[in-house]
Coordinates of C-alpha atoms in Angstrom, one line a residue:
M1 CA -16.5 27.0 -60.6
S2 CA -13.1 26.5 -58.8
G3 CA -12.6 23.5 -56.5
I4 CA -14.5 20.4 -55.7
E5 CA -18.3 20.4 -56.1
I6 CA -20.5 17.6 -54.8
K7 CA -23.5 17.0 -57.0
D8 CA -24.5 13.7 -58.6
R9 CA -20.8 13.1 -58.9
F10 CA -17.6 15.0 -57.8
Y11 CA -16.6 17.9 -60.1
L12 CA -13.3 19.6 -59.9
D13 CA -13.1 23.0 -61.6
G14 CA -16.3 22.1 -63.4
E15 CA -15.0 18.8 -64.8
E16 CA -16.2 15.4 -63.6
F17 CA -13.7 14.0 -61.1
H18 CA -13.3 10.3 -60.2
L19 CA -11.7 10.0 -56.8
I20 CA -9.0 7.3 -56.8
S21 CA -7.1 7.7 -53.6
G22 CA -4.8 5.8 -51.3
A23 CA -4.0 6.2 -47.6
I24 CA -0.5 7.0 -46.5
H25 CA -0.1 8.1 -42.9
Y26 CA 2.9 10.5 -42.8
F27 CA 3.4 9.8 -39.1
R28 CA 3.9 6.1 -39.8
V29 CA 6.7 6.6 -42.3
V30 CA 10.1 8.2 -41.9
P31 CA 10.1 11.5 -43.9
Q32 CA 13.0 10.4 -46.1
Y33 CA 10.6 7.8 -47.6
W34 CA 7.6 10.1 -48.1
E35 CA 8.5 10.8 -51.7
D36 CA 9.1 7.1 -52.5
R37 CA 5.6 6.1 -51.2
L38 CA 3.8 9.1 -52.9
L39 CA 5.5 8.4 -56.2
K40 CA 4.4 4.8 -56.1
L41 CA 0.9 5.9 -55.3
R42 CA 0.8 8.2 -58.3
A43 CA 2.5 5.7 -60.6
M44 CA -0.2 3.1 -59.7
G45 CA -2.7 5.6 -61.2
C46 CA -4.2 7.2 -58.1
N47 CA -4.9 10.9 -58.2
T48 CA -5.2 11.6 -54.4
V49 CA -3.6 10.7 -51.1
E50 CA -5.5 10.6 -47.9
T51 CA -4.1 10.8 -44.3
Y52 CA -5.3 11.1 -40.7
I53 CA -3.9 13.9 -38.5
P54 CA -3.1 12.5 -35.0
W55 CA -3.8 15.1 -32.3
N56 CA -1.7 13.2 -29.7
M57 CA 1.4 13.7 -31.9
H58 CA 0.9 17.3 -32.8
E59 CA 0.0 18.4 -29.2
P60 CA 2.0 15.9 -27.1
K61 CA 1.7 18.2 -24.1
E62 CA -1.2 20.6 -23.6
G63 CA -0.4 23.8 -25.4
E64 CA 2.8 22.6 -27.0
F65 CA 2.5 22.0 -30.7
V66 CA 4.8 20.0 -33.0
F67 CA 4.9 20.3 -36.8
D68 CA 8.4 19.3 -37.8
G69 CA 10.3 16.1 -38.6
M70 CA 7.9 13.2 -39.0
L71 CA 5.1 15.6 -38.1
D72 CA 5.9 18.1 -40.9
L73 CA 2.4 17.8 -42.4
G74 CA 2.9 20.9 -44.6
K75 CA 6.0 19.3 -46.2
F76 CA 4.0 16.1 -46.8
I77 CA 1.2 18.0 -48.5
E78 CA 3.5 20.1 -50.6
L79 CA 5.4 17.0 -51.7
A80 CA 2.1 15.3 -52.7
K81 CA 1.2 18.4 -54.8
S82 CA 4.6 18.4 -56.6
I83 CA 4.0 14.8 -57.6
G84 CA 0.6 15.6 -59.0
L85 CA -1.6 14.3 -56.2
Y86 CA -4.6 15.9 -54.5
V87 CA -5.0 15.5 -50.7
I88 CA -7.8 14.5 -48.4
L89 CA -7.3 15.3 -44.7
R90 CA -9.0 13.6 -41.8
P91 CA -8.1 16.0 -39.0
S92 CA -9.5 14.4 -35.9
P93 CA -10.2 15.2 -33.0
Y94 CA -10.7 11.4 -33.2
T95 CA -9.1 9.2 -35.8
C96 CA -9.1 5.5 -34.6
G97 CA -6.6 4.1 -37.2
E98 CA -5.3 1.5 -34.7
W99 CA -3.4 4.4 -33.2
E100 CA -2.8 5.1 -29.5
F101 CA -6.1 6.3 -27.9
G102 CA -7.5 6.9 -31.4
G103 CA -5.3 10.0 -31.8
F104 CA -6.5 11.7 -28.6
P105 CA -3.7 13.1 -26.4
A106 CA -3.4 11.1 -23.1
W107 CA -3.3 14.3 -21.1
L108 CA -7.1 14.7 -21.6
L109 CA -7.5 11.9 -19.0
K110 CA -5.7 13.9 -16.3
E111 CA -9.0 15.6 -15.8
D112 CA -11.5 13.7 -13.6
G113 CA -14.8 13.1 -15.3
M114 CA -13.5 13.8 -18.9
K115 CA -16.1 12.8 -21.5
L116 CA -15.0 12.3 -25.0
R117 CA -16.7 12.7 -28.4
C118 CA -19.8 14.5 -27.1
T119 CA -21.0 18.0 -26.1
Y120 CA -19.1 18.0 -22.8
K121 CA -17.7 21.5 -22.4
P122 CA -14.2 20.8 -21.0
Y123 CA -13.6 18.4 -23.9
L124 CA -15.0 20.9 -26.5
D125 CA -12.7 23.6 -25.0
H126 CA -9.7 21.4 -25.6
V127 CA -10.7 20.7 -29.2
K128 CA -11.3 24.4 -29.8
R129 CA -7.8 25.3 -28.6
Y130 CA -6.2 22.6 -30.7
Y131 CA -8.1 23.7 -33.8
D132 CA -7.1 27.3 -33.1
T133 CA -3.6 26.1 -34.1
L134 CA -4.4 23.3 -36.5
M135 CA -7.0 24.8 -38.8
P136 CA -5.1 28.0 -39.8
Y137 CA -2.1 25.7 -40.5
I138 CA -4.3 23.5 -42.8
K139 CA -6.0 26.5 -44.5
K140 CA -2.8 27.4 -46.2
Y141 CA -3.0 24.2 -48.2
T142 CA -6.6 24.1 -49.2
Y143 CA -7.5 24.1 -52.9
D144 CA -9.1 27.6 -52.7
N145 CA -5.8 28.9 -51.4
G146 CA -3.7 27.3 -54.2
G147 CA -3.0 24.0 -52.3
P148 CA -3.9 20.4 -53.1
V149 CA -6.3 19.7 -50.2
I150 CA -9.7 19.2 -51.8
M151 CA -11.8 17.6 -49.0
M152 CA -11.7 17.1 -45.2
Q153 CA -13.5 14.8 -42.9
I154 CA -15.4 15.6 -39.7
E155 CA -14.7 13.2 -36.8
N156 CA -14.4 9.5 -37.9
E157 CA -16.9 6.7 -37.8
Y158 CA -18.9 8.5 -35.3
G159 CA -22.0 6.5 -36.0
Y160 CA -20.3 3.4 -34.5
Y161 CA -19.7 5.4 -31.3
G162 CA -22.7 7.6 -30.5
D163 CA -25.5 9.8 -31.8
D164 CA -24.8 13.2 -30.3
H165 CA -25.8 15.2 -33.4
E166 CA -25.2 18.5 -31.6
Y167 CA -21.6 17.5 -31.2
M168 CA -21.2 16.7 -34.9
K169 CA -22.9 20.0 -35.9
W170 CA -20.6 21.8 -33.4
L171 CA -17.5 20.4 -35.1
Y172 CA -18.9 21.3 -38.6
D173 CA -19.5 24.9 -37.5
L174 CA -16.1 25.1 -35.7
I175 CA -14.2 24.0 -38.8
R176 CA -16.1 26.5 -41.0
S177 CA -15.4 29.3 -38.6
Y178 CA -11.8 29.2 -39.6
G179 CA -12.6 30.0 -43.2
I180 CA -12.2 26.4 -44.4
E181 CA -14.2 26.2 -47.6
V182 CA -13.4 22.8 -49.1
P183 CA -16.2 20.2 -48.9
L184 CA -16.5 18.3 -45.7
F185 CA -17.7 14.7 -45.3
T186 CA -18.3 12.0 -42.7
S187 CA -17.4 8.3 -43.0
D188 CA -19.2 5.3 -41.3
G189 CA -19.8 1.7 -41.6
P190 CA -22.6 1.0 -44.1
Y191 CA -25.2 0.1 -41.5
D192 CA -28.4 1.9 -40.5
D193 CA -27.4 2.6 -36.9
A194 CA -24.0 3.9 -38.0
F195 CA -25.2 6.1 -40.9
R196 CA -28.0 7.5 -38.8
G197 CA -25.8 8.2 -35.7
G198 CA -22.9 9.8 -37.7
K199 CA -24.9 12.0 -40.1
I200 CA -24.8 15.8 -40.4
P201 CA -27.5 17.4 -42.5
G202 CA -26.1 18.7 -45.8
V203 CA -22.8 16.9 -45.4
L204 CA -21.8 14.0 -47.7
Q205 CA -21.8 10.6 -46.1
T206 CA -19.2 8.0 -47.2
G207 CA -18.7 4.4 -46.2
N208 CA -15.9 2.3 -44.8
F209 CA -15.8 -1.4 -45.8
G210 CA -13.5 -4.1 -47.2
S211 CA -15.6 -6.4 -49.3
H212 CA -19.1 -6.8 -50.9
A213 CA -18.7 -3.4 -52.7
K214 CA -22.0 -3.7 -54.7
E215 CA -24.1 -4.5 -51.6
R216 CA -22.4 -1.7 -49.6
F217 CA -23.0 0.9 -52.4
D218 CA -26.6 -0.3 -52.8
F219 CA -27.2 0.2 -49.1
M220 CA -25.6 3.7 -49.2
K221 CA -28.1 4.8 -51.9
K222 CA -30.7 5.0 -49.1
Y223 CA -28.8 7.8 -47.4
V224 CA -26.5 9.4 -50.0
D225 CA -27.9 11.9 -52.4
G226 CA -24.6 12.3 -54.3
P227 CA -21.5 10.4 -55.3
L228 CA -21.1 7.0 -53.7
S229 CA -17.7 6.8 -52.1
C230 CA -15.8 4.2 -50.0
M231 CA -13.5 6.3 -47.9
E232 CA -11.8 3.2 -46.4
F233 CA -11.5 0.3 -48.7
W234 CA -9.9 -2.2 -46.3
L235 CA -7.3 -4.3 -48.2
G236 CA -6.2 -6.1 -45.1
W237 CA -6.5 -6.0 -41.4
F238 CA -4.3 -5.2 -38.4
D239 CA -2.6 -7.8 -36.1
D240 CA -2.7 -8.0 -32.3
W241 CA -0.3 -9.6 -29.9
G242 CA -1.1 -13.2 -29.2
S243 CA -3.5 -13.5 -32.2
G244 CA -1.2 -16.1 -33.8
F245 CA -1.5 -14.8 -37.4
H246 CA -0.7 -12.0 -39.7
H247 CA -4.0 -11.1 -41.3
T248 CA -4.2 -11.0 -45.1
T249 CA -6.9 -10.7 -47.8
S250 CA -7.6 -12.3 -51.2
V251 CA -6.1 -10.3 -54.0
E252 CA -8.7 -11.6 -56.4
Q253 CA -11.6 -10.5 -54.1
N254 CA -9.9 -7.1 -53.6
V255 CA -9.6 -6.6 -57.3
E256 CA -13.2 -7.5 -57.9
D257 CA -14.4 -5.0 -55.4
F258 CA -12.0 -2.3 -56.5
A259 CA -13.0 -2.6 -60.1
Y260 CA -16.7 -2.3 -59.1
M261 CA -16.0 0.9 -57.3
L262 CA -14.0 2.4 -60.1
D263 CA -17.0 1.8 -62.4
N264 CA -19.7 2.9 -60.0
G265 CA -18.3 5.4 -57.6
N266 CA -15.2 6.6 -55.8
V267 CA -12.6 4.9 -53.6
N268 CA -9.9 5.5 -51.1
I269 CA -7.6 2.5 -50.5
Y270 CA -7.0 1.8 -46.9
M271 CA -4.1 1.2 -46.6
F272 CA -2.1 2.0 -49.7
H273 CA 0.9 1.9 -47.4
G274 CA 0.5 1.0 -43.8
G275 CA 3.8 1.8 -42.3
T276 CA 4.8 1.3 -38.7
N277 CA 3.5 2.0 -35.2
F278 CA 6.8 3.4 -34.0
G279 CA 7.4 3.9 -30.4
F280 CA 4.5 3.3 -28.1
M281 CA 1.9 4.5 -30.6
N282 CA 0.1 1.3 -31.3
G283 CA -3.6 1.3 -30.4
S284 CA -5.7 -1.5 -28.8
N285 CA -9.2 -2.9 -29.0
Y286 CA -11.3 -4.1 -26.2
Y287 CA -14.3 -6.4 -26.6
D288 CA -14.1 -9.5 -24.3
K289 CA -10.4 -8.8 -23.6
L290 CA -7.6 -6.4 -24.4
T291 CA -6.0 -6.9 -27.8
P292 CA -3.0 -4.5 -28.3
D293 CA -1.9 -4.0 -31.9
V294 CA 1.6 -5.1 -32.9
T295 CA 4.3 -2.7 -34.0
S296 CA 4.0 -3.4 -37.7
Y297 CA 1.1 -1.8 -39.6
D298 CA 1.8 -3.7 -42.7
Y299 CA -2.0 -4.3 -43.0
D300 CA -1.4 -6.5 -46.1
A301 CA -1.5 -3.2 -48.0
V302 CA -0.7 -2.4 -51.6
L303 CA 2.9 -1.6 -50.4
T304 CA 4.6 -3.7 -47.7
E305 CA 5.6 -2.1 -44.4
D306 CA 9.0 -1.2 -46.0
G307 CA 7.5 0.1 -49.2
Q308 CA 7.9 -3.0 -51.5
I309 CA 5.5 -3.4 -54.4
T310 CA 3.1 -6.3 -54.1
D311 CA 0.9 -8.4 -56.3
K312 CA -2.0 -6.1 -55.2
Y313 CA -0.1 -3.1 -56.6
I314 CA 0.3 -4.7 -60.0
A315 CA -3.3 -5.9 -60.1
F316 CA -4.8 -2.5 -59.0
Q317 CA -2.5 -0.6 -61.5
K318 CA -3.9 -2.8 -64.3
E319 CA -7.5 -2.0 -63.3
I320 CA -6.8 1.8 -63.2
S321 CA -4.9 1.7 -66.5
K322 CA -7.7 -0.1 -68.4
R323 CA -10.1 2.8 -67.5
Y324 CA -8.0 5.9 -67.2
G325 CA -4.5 5.1 -68.4
L326 CA -1.5 5.9 -66.3
P327 CA 0.4 9.1 -65.6
E328 CA 3.9 9.5 -66.8
V329 CA 5.5 8.8 -63.5
E330 CA 8.4 6.3 -63.1
V331 CA 8.0 3.8 -60.3
P332 CA 11.0 4.3 -57.9
K333 CA 13.4 1.5 -57.6
P334 CA 12.9 -0.8 -54.6
V335 CA 14.7 0.4 -51.4
K336 CA 17.5 -1.9 -50.7
R337 CA 17.2 -4.5 -47.9
K338 CA 20.3 -5.7 -46.2
A339 CA 21.1 -8.5 -43.7
Y340 CA 23.8 -6.8 -41.5
G341 CA 24.2 -10.1 -39.7
K342 CA 24.5 -10.9 -36.0
I343 CA 25.9 -8.4 -33.5
K344 CA 26.9 -9.1 -29.9
A345 CA 25.8 -7.3 -26.8
D346 CA 28.5 -5.0 -25.4
G347 CA 26.6 -3.3 -22.6
Y348 CA 24.1 -4.0 -19.8
V349 CA 22.4 -2.1 -17.0
S350 CA 19.3 -3.1 -14.9
L351 CA 16.3 -0.9 -14.6
W352 CA 16.9 -0.8 -10.8
D353 CA 20.3 0.8 -11.3
S354 CA 19.0 3.3 -13.9
L355 CA 16.1 4.9 -12.1
D356 CA 18.0 7.9 -10.9
N357 CA 19.2 8.6 -14.5
I358 CA 16.1 8.1 -16.6
A359 CA 13.1 8.4 -14.3
D360 CA 11.4 11.3 -12.4
R361 CA 10.5 10.3 -8.8
H362 CA 7.3 11.4 -7.2
E363 CA 6.3 10.8 -3.6
S364 CA 2.7 9.9 -2.9
V365 CA 0.8 8.3 0.0
Y366 CA -1.3 6.3 -2.6
P367 CA -0.7 5.1 -6.1
V368 CA -1.3 7.7 -8.9
S369 CA -1.9 7.0 -12.6
M370 CA 0.5 8.0 -15.4
E371 CA -1.8 10.8 -16.6
K372 CA -2.0 12.5 -13.1
L373 CA 1.8 12.7 -13.1
G374 CA 2.0 14.2 -16.6
Q375 CA 3.1 10.9 -18.3
S376 CA 1.5 9.6 -21.5
Y377 CA 3.4 6.5 -22.7
G378 CA 5.8 3.8 -21.6
F379 CA 6.2 2.3 -18.1
I380 CA 5.6 3.4 -14.5
L381 CA 7.2 1.9 -11.4
Y382 CA 5.6 2.0 -7.9
H383 CA 8.2 1.4 -5.2
T384 CA 7.4 0.9 -1.5
H385 CA 8.8 -0.8 1.7
L386 CA 6.9 -3.5 3.5
D387 CA 7.8 -3.1 7.2
E388 CA 4.6 -4.5 8.8
I389 CA 3.6 -7.3 6.5
P390 CA 5.3 -10.7 7.5
K391 CA 3.9 -12.6 4.5
M392 CA 2.1 -11.8 1.2
G393 CA -0.7 -14.2 0.3
E394 CA -2.4 -12.1 -2.3
I395 CA -2.1 -8.7 -4.0
R396 CA -4.7 -6.7 -5.9
L397 CA -4.1 -3.6 -8.0
M398 CA -7.4 -1.6 -8.2
D399 CA -8.1 0.3 -11.4
A400 CA -4.9 -0.7 -13.0
N401 CA -4.0 -1.0 -16.8
D402 CA -2.5 -2.9 -18.7
R403 CA 0.2 -5.3 -17.5
A404 CA 1.9 -5.4 -14.1
K405 CA 5.0 -7.2 -12.9
V406 CA 5.3 -7.5 -9.1
Y407 CA 8.7 -7.8 -7.4
V408 CA 9.8 -8.4 -3.8
D409 CA 13.4 -7.4 -3.3
H410 CA 13.7 -7.5 -7.1
E411 CA 12.4 -11.1 -7.4
N412 CA 9.4 -11.4 -9.7
I413 CA 6.6 -13.0 -7.7
A414 CA 3.6 -12.2 -10.0
T415 CA 2.7 -11.0 -13.5
M416 CA -0.9 -9.7 -14.2
Y417 CA -2.3 -8.8 -17.6
D418 CA -5.6 -7.3 -18.6
R419 CA -8.5 -9.0 -16.8
E420 CA -6.2 -10.6 -14.3
L421 CA -6.0 -7.1 -12.8
L422 CA -9.7 -7.2 -12.0
E423 CA -9.2 -9.5 -9.1
A424 CA -6.7 -10.4 -6.4
K425 CA -3.7 -12.4 -7.4
K426 CA -3.0 -15.4 -5.1
I427 CA 0.7 -15.8 -4.2
E428 CA 1.5 -19.4 -3.7
P429 CA 3.5 -20.2 -1.7
H430 CA 3.2 -17.1 0.4
V431 CA 6.2 -14.8 0.1
E432 CA 8.2 -13.5 3.1
T433 CA 7.9 -9.7 2.9
L434 CA 8.7 -8.3 6.3
D435 CA 11.2 -5.4 6.0
K436 CA 11.5 -5.9 2.2
D437 CA 11.0 -3.7 -0.9
L438 CA 8.0 -4.1 -3.1
D439 CA 8.2 -2.9 -6.8
I440 CA 5.3 -2.9 -9.2
L441 CA 6.2 -2.2 -12.9
V442 CA 3.2 -1.3 -15.0
E443 CA 3.2 -1.1 -18.8
N444 CA 0.9 0.9 -20.9
M445 CA 0.3 -1.5 -23.8
G446 CA -1.5 1.1 -25.9
R447 CA -4.7 2.8 -25.2
V448 CA -7.9 1.5 -26.7
N449 CA -8.7 3.3 -29.9
F450 CA -12.3 2.2 -30.6
G451 CA -15.5 2.0 -28.6
P452 CA -16.7 2.8 -25.1
Y453 CA -13.6 1.5 -23.3
M454 CA -11.9 4.7 -24.5
Q455 CA -13.3 6.4 -21.4
K456 CA -11.4 4.0 -19.1
Q457 CA -7.8 4.4 -20.3
R458 CA -5.8 5.8 -17.5
K459 CA -2.6 3.8 -17.3
G460 CA -0.6 2.6 -14.3
I461 CA -2.5 2.2 -11.0
D462 CA -5.4 4.6 -10.5
G463 CA -6.7 3.1 -7.3
P464 CA -5.4 1.4 -4.1
V465 CA -2.9 -1.5 -3.8
L466 CA -4.4 -4.2 -1.6
I467 CA -2.0 -6.6 0.2
N468 CA -3.7 -9.5 1.9
T469 CA -7.0 -7.4 1.5
R470 CA -5.5 -4.4 3.3
Q471 CA -4.6 -1.1 1.5
H472 CA -0.9 -0.3 1.6
Y473 CA 0.3 3.3 1.6
G474 CA 3.5 5.2 1.0
Y475 CA 5.1 5.1 -2.5
D476 CA 8.0 6.5 -4.6
I477 CA 6.6 6.5 -8.1
Y478 CA 9.0 6.6 -11.0
T479 CA 7.7 7.7 -14.4
L480 CA 9.4 5.9 -17.3
P481 CA 8.4 7.2 -20.7
L482 CA 11.8 6.0 -22.0
D483 CA 12.4 9.1 -24.0
N484 CA 15.9 9.7 -22.6
I485 CA 17.8 6.5 -22.9
D486 CA 20.9 8.5 -23.8
K487 CA 21.2 8.9 -20.0
L488 CA 21.8 5.2 -19.4
I489 CA 25.1 4.1 -18.0
F490 CA 26.0 0.6 -19.2
G491 CA 28.2 -1.9 -17.5
A492 CA 30.1 -4.9 -18.9
V493 CA 28.5 -8.2 -20.2
N494 CA 29.0 -11.8 -19.1
E495 CA 28.3 -13.7 -22.3
T496 CA 27.9 -17.1 -20.6
K497 CA 24.8 -16.1 -18.8
F498 CA 22.6 -15.2 -21.8
G499 CA 19.8 -17.4 -23.2
N500 CA 16.8 -18.2 -21.0
G501 CA 17.4 -15.1 -18.9
A502 CA 20.5 -12.9 -18.9
D503 CA 22.6 -12.4 -15.8
I504 CA 25.3 -9.8 -16.3
E505 CA 28.6 -9.2 -14.7
K506 CA 29.3 -5.8 -13.1
E507 CA 32.8 -4.6 -12.5
N508 CA 32.0 -4.5 -8.8
K509 CA 32.0 -8.2 -7.7
E510 CA 29.8 -7.5 -4.6
E511 CA 27.2 -5.9 -6.8
K512 CA 27.3 -8.9 -9.1
E513 CA 26.8 -11.4 -6.3
N514 CA 23.8 -9.3 -5.0
K515 CA 22.3 -9.3 -8.5
E516 CA 22.6 -13.1 -8.8
E517 CA 21.0 -13.6 -5.5
K518 CA 18.0 -11.4 -6.4
G519 CA 17.8 -12.5 -10.1
T520 CA 17.7 -10.4 -13.2
G521 CA 14.8 -8.2 -13.6
P522 CA 13.9 -5.6 -16.3
S523 CA 17.1 -4.5 -18.0
F524 CA 18.6 -2.6 -20.9
Y525 CA 21.0 -4.3 -23.3
R526 CA 23.2 -2.5 -25.8
Y527 CA 24.4 -3.8 -29.2
T528 CA 26.6 -1.8 -31.5
F529 CA 27.5 -2.4 -35.2
E530 CA 29.3 -0.6 -38.0
A531 CA 27.4 0.2 -41.3
D532 CA 29.0 1.1 -44.6
E533 CA 25.7 1.8 -46.2
C534 CA 22.2 2.7 -44.8
C535 CA 19.7 0.0 -46.0
D536 CA 16.4 -1.2 -44.6
T537 CA 16.8 -4.2 -42.3
F538 CA 14.7 -6.2 -39.8
I539 CA 15.7 -6.9 -36.2
N540 CA 15.0 -10.5 -35.3
M541 CA 13.6 -10.7 -31.7
E542 CA 13.3 -14.4 -31.5
G543 CA 14.5 -15.6 -28.0
F544 CA 13.7 -12.3 -26.3
G545 CA 10.7 -12.0 -24.0
K546 CA 9.0 -8.6 -24.0
G547 CA 9.9 -5.0 -24.3
C548 CA 10.9 -2.3 -26.9
V549 CA 13.9 -1.5 -29.1
F550 CA 15.8 1.8 -29.8
I551 CA 18.1 2.5 -32.8
N552 CA 20.4 5.5 -32.2
G553 CA 17.9 6.8 -29.6
F554 CA 14.8 6.4 -31.8
N555 CA 12.1 4.1 -30.4
L556 CA 11.3 1.5 -33.1
G557 CA 8.5 -0.1 -31.1
R558 CA 7.5 -3.1 -29.1
F559 CA 8.3 -6.8 -29.3
W560 CA 6.7 -9.7 -27.5
E561 CA 7.4 -13.4 -27.7
V562 CA 3.7 -14.3 -28.0
G563 CA 3.9 -13.0 -31.6
P564 CA 2.8 -13.1 -34.3
Q565 CA 5.4 -10.5 -35.2
K566 CA 8.9 -11.7 -34.6
A567 CA 11.0 -9.0 -36.2
L568 CA 11.0 -5.2 -36.1
Y569 CA 11.4 -3.1 -39.3
L570 CA 14.4 -0.8 -39.1
P571 CA 14.3 1.9 -41.9
G572 CA 17.6 2.7 -43.5
P573 CA 17.4 6.4 -42.8
L574 CA 17.6 5.6 -39.1
I575 CA 21.0 3.9 -39.6
R576 CA 24.2 6.0 -39.7
K577 CA 27.2 5.3 -41.7
G578 CA 29.7 4.1 -39.2
K579 CA 28.8 3.2 -35.6
N580 CA 25.2 2.5 -34.6
E581 CA 23.7 1.6 -31.3
I582 CA 20.7 -0.6 -30.6
V583 CA 19.3 -0.7 -27.1
V584 CA 16.8 -3.3 -26.1
F585 CA 14.7 -2.8 -23.0
E586 CA 13.6 -6.3 -21.9
T587 CA 11.2 -7.0 -19.0
E588 CA 11.0 -10.8 -18.7
G589 CA 14.6 -11.8 -18.0
K590 CA 15.0 -13.3 -21.5
A591 CA 17.7 -11.9 -23.7
Q592 CA 20.1 -13.2 -26.3
I593 CA 23.8 -12.4 -26.5
E594 CA 23.4 -11.9 -30.2
L595 CA 21.0 -9.8 -32.1
E596 CA 20.4 -10.6 -35.8
L597 CA 19.7 -8.0 -38.5
M598 CA 17.9 -9.7 -41.4
D599 CA 16.9 -8.7 -44.9
H600 CA 13.3 -9.9 -44.6
P601 CA 10.3 -9.3 -42.3
S602 CA 8.8 -11.9 -39.9
L603 CA 5.2 -11.0 -39.4
G604 CA 4.0 -14.5 -38.5
P605 CA 2.0 -17.2 -40.3
C606 CA -0.7 -15.8 -42.6
E607 CA -4.5 -16.1 -42.1
Q608 CA -6.9 -14.8 -44.7
V609 CA -9.8 -12.5 -43.4
N610 CA -12.7 -10.9 -45.2
P611 CA -13.2 -7.5 -43.5

C-alpha cells in the first residue's frame, strides 16, 4: 500500500510510521531562511514539517492569487522534500494561528450579513472559488503524486467555535472533489464539547494542548479509534500588547510531555519555529477586552524568532535520539547577529503633508469602514470641516474599531481604544471648533482570530460620528494601507526638537511656524545607514510611542511603548550591502533622533505559563 494509512497506528508504504513533526509557517519567515529552519528541524530528528496556509495572503484581493516570494508554498514544500521531510498542510479556510482574522481575507466583510464558518451560501461560494485555485496547486505535491504531503487538515479547532456538522462535511466533500487522496484530519482541544462539535464521521480526530500529555491522550481514547496524535503541542504562548510579559514555558515540563507522546503516540511541535508577524498580520483575541498580538511570534519555540538553537532544541533532540537515532544532517551554523549601532534621522514628513501622495481619497456623506472602500489593513483617516459647531463637549464613534485619535486643526484632543469606543468621549475643557477641521485617524490593530467576535471585525468607522450627541455628515476619507511609502517626500530634520515629541524644521519657515502652532501629529521619520554585510539585527524602539517600521520598503511590523516587546527583528536578507533606508511611522508625537540597531532581541520580562 502506497501512502499513509490510518489504522491502530500510522503506516507509511506499509511500514509503521511515528509522526514527529514541527510547525514552521513559511509566511512568517523570509524565504532565504527556509532552508536553515528546515535543516534544523530535520537535524533535531523530526521527520515532518507542518504549516498553515493563510487565505488572506494568497488571495489578498478577491480573485487575485499570489504564490510567489514569501508565499511560494510550492518552493517551501519542495525544499522540505529535498531535506528529507514529509509535509502536513492545514489549508484553511480558517487557521487561527494568532494571524490577522484567523487567515480569512478582510474583503469577506465587505458583504453585509456575512456569516463565517457555517453553511451560509455566500461564504461557501467564496471558499469554493478559493479552493478552485488552491487545491489543484496542492495536489501536485501530495504523496500519491510523488510529493511529500502526507496529510491535510479540515478547518481548524472548529469544535471551539461551533457545531455545524453539515459545514464540516461540506468541506470534506469539497476537498475530496479535487482528487485529494491523502488522509484528512481535524484538530480540537481535548474536551467533550470541542471533540463533539468538530468531528466528521470517519475522519481522524487529533488534539491540541501544551501540557498534561497523559491526561490528554487518555481523554482522546474516548473518541479516537486510531493513532493518538497531538497536532499542536504548545511549547510556549503568544504575547499581546500591554500584557507586561514575554510568555515562556518550563523546558523540563515540555520534555516530560514530549517524551510521553514519543512513547505513546504522535506529536507535532507548535511552534518549532515561530517567526514574525510581519506587516499588519498580527491577530488579536477578544474576551473581556481587545488584546492584539505583538509583532514577534517567538512563542518560546524550539528555535528563537531569528532561528537560534535553544535549550529546548538540545533537550528534544536527545529524546528523539534515544528512541530513533538522528539523521545524518549537519546543523547549520547560527546566522550572524550584528549591532550596526545608532543611526540618525535624516528625513521627516507629517502624515497631513503626505495624504495626496500615499492615500486614496473618497468622498462620503457618512463614515464608511475600511472594507467597504476596498482596504484591508493599516490606517484610515476621516477628514471633515466643522462650520456649525461652536464647541465640542463630547464625541462618539459608532461601530468603530480599534483605536482612534481625534484632531481639531491637527491638535490631538482625544484618543480612544477598544471599549472606550463603545461610549461618548467627554472633551474637557470643551474645544473651540467653529470653522475648524476635524480629523479622525483610526488604526486596525489586527482582526480577532478566535471566537465569536470574528463576526464583528470591520475596521475604521462603520456607523455615524456623533458630536455633542448630533450626527455629523460630510467626509473626505483617506485609505492608508501604507503599502506605498516609496511615494513619501521627506523634508529636513531639526535635531533639537526630538525626544518627548518631535517637531521638525521645514525649508519653508512659514510652514514650520504653522506646524509648531498646531503641534506635531502622526509623522514619518527616515533613517539611513550603510551596511558592509547583511546580518540579522534588532531595531530598538525604546523612546518611540506607537506605529510601524519599514526597511527598504518592507513592513517589519508594529511597535508600541506599552510593550512587552521593545525591539523589532530585522532579518539580514532584508538588508542591502550599501545604503539602507528605515522609515518609522509614529502616531503619538514621540520619536528619537537616533535609532539603534542591536545584536539581541528585547521581548520583555519573562513570565512562565502552562498552556
